[in-house]
Amino acid sequence: MRVCDTIAGLREARRPLRGPLGFVPTMGALHEGHASLVRRARQECASVAVSIFVNPTQFGPHEDFARYPRTPDVDLRLLESLGVDVVIIPDADEMYPAGHVARVTMSGYPARGLEAAARPGHFNGVATVVAKLFAIVAAQRAYFGQKDAQQLAVVRRMVTDLDIDVEVVGCPTVREPDGLAMSSRNRYLSPDERRSATVLYRGLCRAREAWHDGERSPGALRRAIVGELLLERVVRPEYAAIVHPDTFRIYRGRVDGPALAAVAARVGTTRLIDNASLD
Ligand code: AMP
């Protein structure tokens, strides 16, 4: 496995790799969710590239950029064991050298509402770094988790709108045995908060049950989620919404198309998101 900290180094390491090349962008602090993307890429592609980069431009000024977990040694050992060919782990100056001004701007759905409303500028930061990584790695396929469903929709939209020649592959959310979606941020949780955090998944399950019982009112489906969240003292709901999985438009009347239930909540001071398809 070649580990590169420069763009030039990555380009050189990439050149002899057999195609198709699969690419998994990450912010590190890797867990089984990330590993599932790498395994899928390994199955479907002749070569696999992974990036580890905690992208400052997708964090708001009061968010957790400085304390975001960084575990590069453990991450690299995991990637090696998964048979990854090349890793790029650049620092911020390599990705954003002095004088850089170009940005990707997402000016409408799916980069509107929910995460976009809660984290202004977040998806412009995501779109910019993903576009740069696509240009650097030049992979045929890129693997993203359904865990960050709005991000996946934003990346798909960007790839379509900018005519980027990469196939975006969405992969299922990997969960802990008790249902909590795996996330690098779960390690912020105290033992009590960790127990309460399963309520996001339980809320989504309530919405799914209601859906299977024929409920099509987005208000009632939302209430099924929020009602569950409110059972946990340390959990403060931020949003619960029933959206179209591609456009992320919120259903207001009857749900009459493909539907995704999306939820965000603070568990103590940690902000967690999760989602589930209702179809
Ligand atoms: P991150 O390191 O959090 O930026 O995530 C990198 C990639 O891993 C993104 O495409 C995420 O959606 C994906 N990912 C994160 N958590 C999970 C999970 N629990 N299951 C599947 N994919 C995940």
Short mmCIF file of C-alpha atoms and ligand atoms in Angstrom, two decimals:
data_model
loop_
_atom_site.label_atom_id
_atom_site.label_comp_id
_atom_site.label_asym_id
_atom_site.label_seq_id
_atom_site.Cartn_x
_atom_site.Cartn_y
_atom_site.Cartn_z
CA MET A 1 0.00 0.00 0.00
CA ARG A 2 1.40 3.38 -1.01
CA VAL A 3 0.71 6.26 1.37
CA CYS A 4 1.01 9.74 -0.15
CA ASP A 5 0.75 13.11 1.51
CA THR A 6 1.00 15.13 -1.70
CA ILE A 7 -1.19 15.39 -4.78
CA ALA A 8 1.82 14.85 -7.05
CA GLY A 9 2.75 11.70 -5.10
CA LEU A 10 -0.77 10.32 -5.39
CA ARG A 11 -0.83 10.96 -9.14
CA GLU A 12 2.42 9.09 -9.56
CA ALA A 13 1.31 6.18 -7.33
CA ARG A 14 -1.99 5.97 -9.21
CA ARG A 15 -0.49 5.75 -12.70
CA PRO A 16 0.54 2.04 -12.73
CA LEU A 17 -2.70 0.84 -11.04
CA ARG A 18 -4.99 -1.39 -13.05
CA GLY A 19 -8.49 -0.10 -13.74
CA PRO A 20 -11.23 0.23 -12.86
CA LEU A 21 -10.10 2.26 -9.84
CA GLY A 22 -12.52 2.55 -6.92
CA PHE A 23 -12.21 5.53 -4.56
CA VAL A 24 -13.42 5.94 -0.98
CA PRO A 25 -13.17 9.49 0.45
CA THR A 26 -13.08 9.65 4.27
CA MET A 27 -12.20 11.96 7.14
CA GLY A 28 -10.38 9.15 8.96
CA ALA A 29 -11.16 7.82 12.46
CA LEU A 30 -12.18 4.78 10.48
CA HIS A 31 -14.76 2.25 11.63
CA GLU A 32 -16.67 -0.69 10.19
CA GLY A 33 -18.87 1.69 8.12
CA HIS A 34 -15.82 2.97 6.25
CA ALA A 35 -14.46 -0.59 5.99
CA SER A 36 -17.69 -1.71 4.29
CA LEU A 37 -17.17 0.91 1.56
CA VAL A 38 -13.58 -0.21 1.05
CA ARG A 39 -14.61 -3.89 0.88
CA ARG A 40 -17.28 -3.08 -1.69
CA ALA A 41 -14.74 -1.13 -3.77
CA ARG A 42 -12.28 -4.02 -3.41
CA GLN A 43 -14.92 -6.47 -4.72
CA GLU A 44 -15.97 -4.33 -7.66
CA CYS A 45 -12.71 -2.70 -8.78
CA ALA A 46 -9.23 -3.85 -9.78
CA SER A 47 -7.60 -1.16 -7.60
CA VAL A 48 -8.71 0.88 -4.60
CA ALA A 49 -7.75 4.38 -3.44
CA VAL A 50 -8.77 5.96 -0.11
CA SER A 51 -8.40 9.55 1.06
CA ILE A 52 -8.11 10.61 4.68
CA PHE A 53 -8.65 14.33 5.04
CA VAL A 54 -10.50 16.25 7.75
CA ASN A 55 -11.74 18.97 5.44
CA PRO A 56 -11.79 22.33 7.26
CA THR A 57 -14.09 24.01 4.74
CA GLN A 58 -17.04 21.77 5.57
CA PHE A 59 -17.00 22.64 9.28
CA GLY A 60 -18.75 25.72 10.65
CA PRO A 61 -16.88 28.11 12.98
CA HIS A 62 -18.47 26.60 16.11
CA GLU A 63 -18.25 22.97 15.04
CA ASP A 64 -15.84 20.22 16.07
CA PHE A 65 -13.07 20.60 13.45
CA ALA A 66 -10.27 21.05 16.02
CA ARG A 67 -11.31 18.09 18.15
CA TYR A 68 -12.51 15.80 15.34
CA PRO A 69 -10.86 12.40 16.09
CA ARG A 70 -7.62 11.78 14.19
CA THR A 71 -6.19 8.24 14.30
CA PRO A 72 -3.96 7.99 11.20
CA ASP A 73 -1.78 5.08 12.36
CA VAL A 74 -4.73 2.83 13.22
CA ASP A 75 -6.51 3.92 10.03
CA LEU A 76 -3.55 3.03 7.81
CA ARG A 77 -3.20 -0.40 9.43
CA LEU A 78 -6.89 -1.08 8.77
CA LEU A 79 -6.63 0.07 5.14
CA GLU A 80 -3.56 -2.08 4.61
CA SER A 81 -5.41 -5.12 5.99
CA LEU A 82 -8.31 -4.41 3.61
CA GLY A 83 -5.99 -4.54 0.59
CA VAL A 84 -6.09 -0.86 -0.37
CA ASP A 85 -3.56 0.08 -3.06
CA VAL A 86 -3.04 3.76 -2.39
CA VAL A 87 -3.97 6.29 0.31
CA ILE A 88 -3.80 10.05 0.10
CA ILE A 89 -3.53 11.78 3.45
CA PRO A 90 -2.75 15.42 2.65
CA ASP A 91 -2.58 18.34 5.05
CA ALA A 92 -4.78 21.40 4.63
CA ASP A 93 -2.03 23.46 2.93
CA GLU A 94 -1.66 20.79 0.26
CA MET A 95 -5.39 20.84 -0.51
CA TYR A 96 -5.85 24.60 -0.06
CA PRO A 97 -2.54 26.34 -0.80
CA ALA A 98 -2.21 30.07 -0.26
CA GLY A 99 -4.10 32.00 -2.91
CA HIS A 100 -6.73 29.34 -3.66
CA VAL A 101 -10.12 30.88 -4.48
CA ALA A 102 -12.10 28.39 -6.60
CA ARG A 103 -15.15 26.84 -4.94
CA VAL A 104 -18.03 24.57 -5.90
CA THR A 105 -21.33 26.18 -4.90
CA MET A 106 -24.48 24.10 -4.53
CA SER A 107 -27.25 26.63 -4.91
CA GLY A 108 -30.43 24.56 -4.53
CA TYR A 109 -31.89 21.15 -3.71
CA PRO A 110 -30.66 18.70 -2.57
CA ALA A 111 -28.26 21.11 -0.83
CA ARG A 112 -31.11 22.91 0.88
CA GLY A 113 -32.92 22.27 4.17
CA LEU A 114 -32.00 19.70 6.86
CA GLU A 115 -28.16 19.48 7.05
CA ALA A 116 -27.76 22.47 4.73
CA ALA A 117 -29.95 24.59 7.01
CA ALA A 118 -28.31 23.31 10.20
CA ARG A 119 -24.76 23.71 8.86
CA PRO A 120 -24.54 26.75 6.54
CA GLY A 121 -21.77 26.34 3.94
CA HIS A 122 -21.31 22.65 4.79
CA PHE A 123 -22.28 21.25 1.40
CA ASN A 124 -20.26 23.83 -0.52
CA GLY A 125 -17.27 22.62 1.49
CA VAL A 126 -18.14 18.99 0.80
CA ALA A 127 -18.75 19.58 -2.92
CA THR A 128 -15.49 21.51 -3.28
CA VAL A 129 -13.30 18.92 -1.58
CA VAL A 130 -15.02 15.99 -3.31
CA ALA A 131 -14.63 17.68 -6.73
CA LYS A 132 -10.92 18.27 -5.97
CA LEU A 133 -10.44 14.66 -4.81
CA PHE A 134 -12.21 13.37 -7.92
CA ALA A 135 -9.85 15.46 -10.06
CA ILE A 136 -6.81 14.22 -8.12
CA VAL A 137 -7.67 10.52 -7.90
CA ALA A 138 -9.42 10.18 -11.29
CA ALA A 139 -11.26 7.03 -10.24
CA GLN A 140 -13.93 5.31 -12.32
CA ARG A 141 -16.13 4.65 -9.26
CA ALA A 142 -16.56 6.42 -5.92
CA TYR A 143 -18.19 4.87 -2.86
CA PHE A 144 -20.29 6.85 -0.37
CA GLY A 145 -22.40 5.79 2.62
CA GLN A 146 -26.15 6.08 2.78
CA LYS A 147 -25.54 7.10 6.42
CA ASP A 148 -24.93 10.64 5.07
CA ALA A 149 -27.85 10.46 2.67
CA GLN A 150 -28.05 14.17 1.91
CA GLN A 151 -24.32 14.27 1.21
CA LEU A 152 -24.75 11.33 -1.17
CA ALA A 153 -27.56 13.19 -2.97
CA VAL A 154 -25.43 16.35 -3.15
CA VAL A 155 -22.46 14.46 -4.59
CA ARG A 156 -24.68 12.77 -7.19
CA ARG A 157 -26.15 16.16 -8.16
CA MET A 158 -22.68 17.73 -8.41
CA VAL A 159 -21.34 14.88 -10.56
CA THR A 160 -24.32 15.24 -12.91
CA ASP A 161 -24.20 19.03 -13.08
CA LEU A 162 -20.42 19.26 -13.58
CA ASP A 163 -20.29 16.27 -15.98
CA ILE A 164 -17.70 14.52 -13.85
CA ASP A 165 -16.89 11.10 -15.29
CA VAL A 166 -17.27 8.96 -12.18
CA GLU A 167 -19.91 6.43 -11.11
CA VAL A 168 -21.18 7.26 -7.61
CA VAL A 169 -22.06 4.10 -5.65
CA GLY A 170 -24.25 4.44 -2.54
CA CYS A 171 -23.67 1.81 0.17
CA PRO A 172 -25.91 0.74 3.09
CA THR A 173 -25.48 2.16 6.58
CA VAL A 174 -23.52 -0.10 8.92
CA ARG A 175 -24.96 -0.18 12.44
CA GLU A 176 -23.87 -1.33 15.88
CA PRO A 177 -25.76 -4.44 17.10
CA ASP A 178 -28.20 -2.17 18.99
CA GLY A 179 -29.00 -0.15 15.85
CA LEU A 180 -26.84 2.95 16.38
CA ALA A 181 -25.37 4.00 13.02
CA MET A 182 -21.59 3.81 13.16
CA SER A 183 -19.99 7.24 13.16
CA SER A 184 -16.60 8.69 14.01
CA ARG A 185 -18.48 11.04 16.35
CA ASN A 186 -19.91 8.19 18.46
CA ARG A 187 -16.65 8.20 20.39
CA TYR A 188 -17.61 11.59 21.86
CA LEU A 189 -20.53 9.93 23.72
CA SER A 190 -20.40 9.13 27.46
CA PRO A 191 -21.65 5.64 28.39
CA ASP A 192 -25.08 7.06 29.32
CA GLU A 193 -25.29 9.09 26.11
CA ARG A 194 -24.21 6.06 24.11
CA ARG A 195 -27.16 4.10 25.53
CA SER A 196 -29.59 6.95 24.76
CA ALA A 197 -28.20 7.46 21.24
CA THR A 198 -29.95 4.32 19.97
CA VAL A 199 -33.17 6.34 20.12
CA LEU A 200 -32.45 7.84 16.67
CA TYR A 201 -32.67 4.37 15.16
CA ARG A 202 -35.69 3.47 17.29
CA GLY A 203 -37.43 6.64 16.07
CA LEU A 204 -36.73 5.70 12.46
CA CYS A 205 -38.08 2.19 13.14
CA ARG A 206 -41.30 3.73 14.53
CA ALA A 207 -41.69 5.72 11.29
CA ARG A 208 -41.05 2.59 9.25
CA GLU A 209 -43.67 0.65 11.22
CA ALA A 210 -46.19 3.44 10.70
CA TRP A 211 -45.32 3.48 6.99
CA HIS A 212 -45.87 -0.28 6.71
CA ASP A 213 -49.22 0.16 8.48
CA GLY A 214 -50.17 2.50 5.62
CA GLU A 215 -49.43 5.89 7.19
CA ARG A 216 -48.69 8.44 4.44
CA SER A 217 -49.04 11.70 6.34
CA PRO A 218 -45.56 13.24 6.69
CA GLY A 219 -46.72 14.96 9.89
CA ALA A 220 -47.74 11.68 11.48
CA LEU A 221 -44.53 9.96 10.35
CA ARG A 222 -42.48 12.83 11.80
CA ARG A 223 -44.37 12.65 15.07
CA ALA A 224 -43.61 8.93 15.30
CA ILE A 225 -39.89 9.80 15.24
CA VAL A 226 -39.95 12.84 17.50
CA GLY A 227 -42.23 11.10 20.03
CA GLU A 228 -39.60 8.42 20.42
CA LEU A 229 -36.70 10.90 20.66
CA LEU A 230 -38.41 12.80 23.44
CA LEU A 231 -38.40 9.68 25.62
CA GLU A 232 -34.65 10.19 26.20
CA ARG A 233 -33.73 12.97 28.61
CA VAL A 234 -30.26 13.67 27.14
CA VAL A 235 -31.53 13.83 23.54
CA ARG A 236 -32.60 17.11 21.92
CA PRO A 237 -34.22 16.63 18.49
CA GLU A 238 -33.00 19.06 15.79
CA TYR A 239 -35.10 17.89 12.89
CA ALA A 240 -37.10 14.94 11.68
CA ALA A 241 -38.37 15.05 8.11
CA ILE A 242 -39.78 12.87 5.38
CA VAL A 243 -37.96 13.76 2.15
CA HIS A 244 -37.51 12.60 -1.41
CA PRO A 245 -34.20 10.66 -1.36
CA ASP A 246 -32.81 12.35 -4.50
CA THR A 247 -34.00 15.95 -4.21
CA PHE A 248 -34.28 16.15 -0.41
CA ARG A 249 -37.48 18.15 -0.83
CA ILE A 250 -39.61 17.75 2.27
CA TYR A 251 -43.00 16.13 1.76
CA ARG A 252 -45.68 18.47 3.07
CA GLY A 253 -48.90 16.81 1.94
CA ARG A 254 -49.42 13.10 1.46
CA VAL A 255 -46.22 11.16 0.70
CA ASP A 256 -46.74 10.13 -2.92
CA GLY A 257 -43.25 9.09 -4.03
CA PRO A 258 -40.02 7.52 -2.78
CA ALA A 259 -39.48 8.51 0.83
CA LEU A 260 -36.61 8.75 3.26
CA ALA A 261 -37.00 9.54 6.96
CA ALA A 262 -34.10 11.75 8.11
CA VAL A 263 -33.31 12.75 11.67
CA ALA A 264 -30.76 14.88 13.53
CA ALA A 265 -30.44 15.26 17.28
CA ARG A 266 -28.02 16.34 19.96
CA VAL A 267 -27.12 13.61 22.39
CA GLY A 268 -25.55 15.62 25.18
CA THR A 269 -23.35 17.95 23.15
CA THR A 270 -22.77 15.50 20.29
CA ARG A 271 -24.73 16.03 17.09
CA LEU A 272 -25.79 12.80 15.39
CA ILE A 273 -27.71 12.15 12.16
CA ASP A 274 -29.38 9.06 10.78
CA ASN A 275 -31.93 8.11 8.14
CA ALA A 276 -33.95 5.18 6.83
CA SER A 277 -35.65 4.49 3.57
CA LEU A 278 -39.39 3.99 4.01
CA ASP A 279 -40.01 2.11 0.78
P1 AMP B 1 -16.68 10.42 7.00
O1 AMP B 1 -15.33 9.89 7.33
O2 AMP B 1 -17.59 10.52 8.17
O3 AMP B 1 -16.63 11.66 6.15
O4 AMP B 1 -17.35 9.31 6.07
C1 AMP B 1 -16.71 8.84 4.92
C2 AMP B 1 -17.66 7.98 4.16
O5 AMP B 1 -18.06 6.88 4.97
C3 AMP B 1 -18.95 8.72 3.77
O6 AMP B 1 -19.35 8.32 2.47
C4 AMP B 1 -19.93 8.25 4.81
O7 AMP B 1 -21.28 8.28 4.39
C5 AMP B 1 -19.47 6.81 5.00
N1 AMP B 1 -19.94 6.29 6.28
C6 AMP B 1 -19.82 6.87 7.50
N2 AMP B 1 -20.44 6.13 8.44
C7 AMP B 1 -20.98 5.06 7.79
C8 AMP B 1 -21.76 3.94 8.21
N3 AMP B 1 -22.12 3.76 9.48
N4 AMP B 1 -22.15 3.05 7.28
C9 AMP B 1 -21.80 3.23 5.97
N5 AMP B 1 -21.08 4.26 5.52
C10 AMP B 1 -20.67 5.17 6.42
#
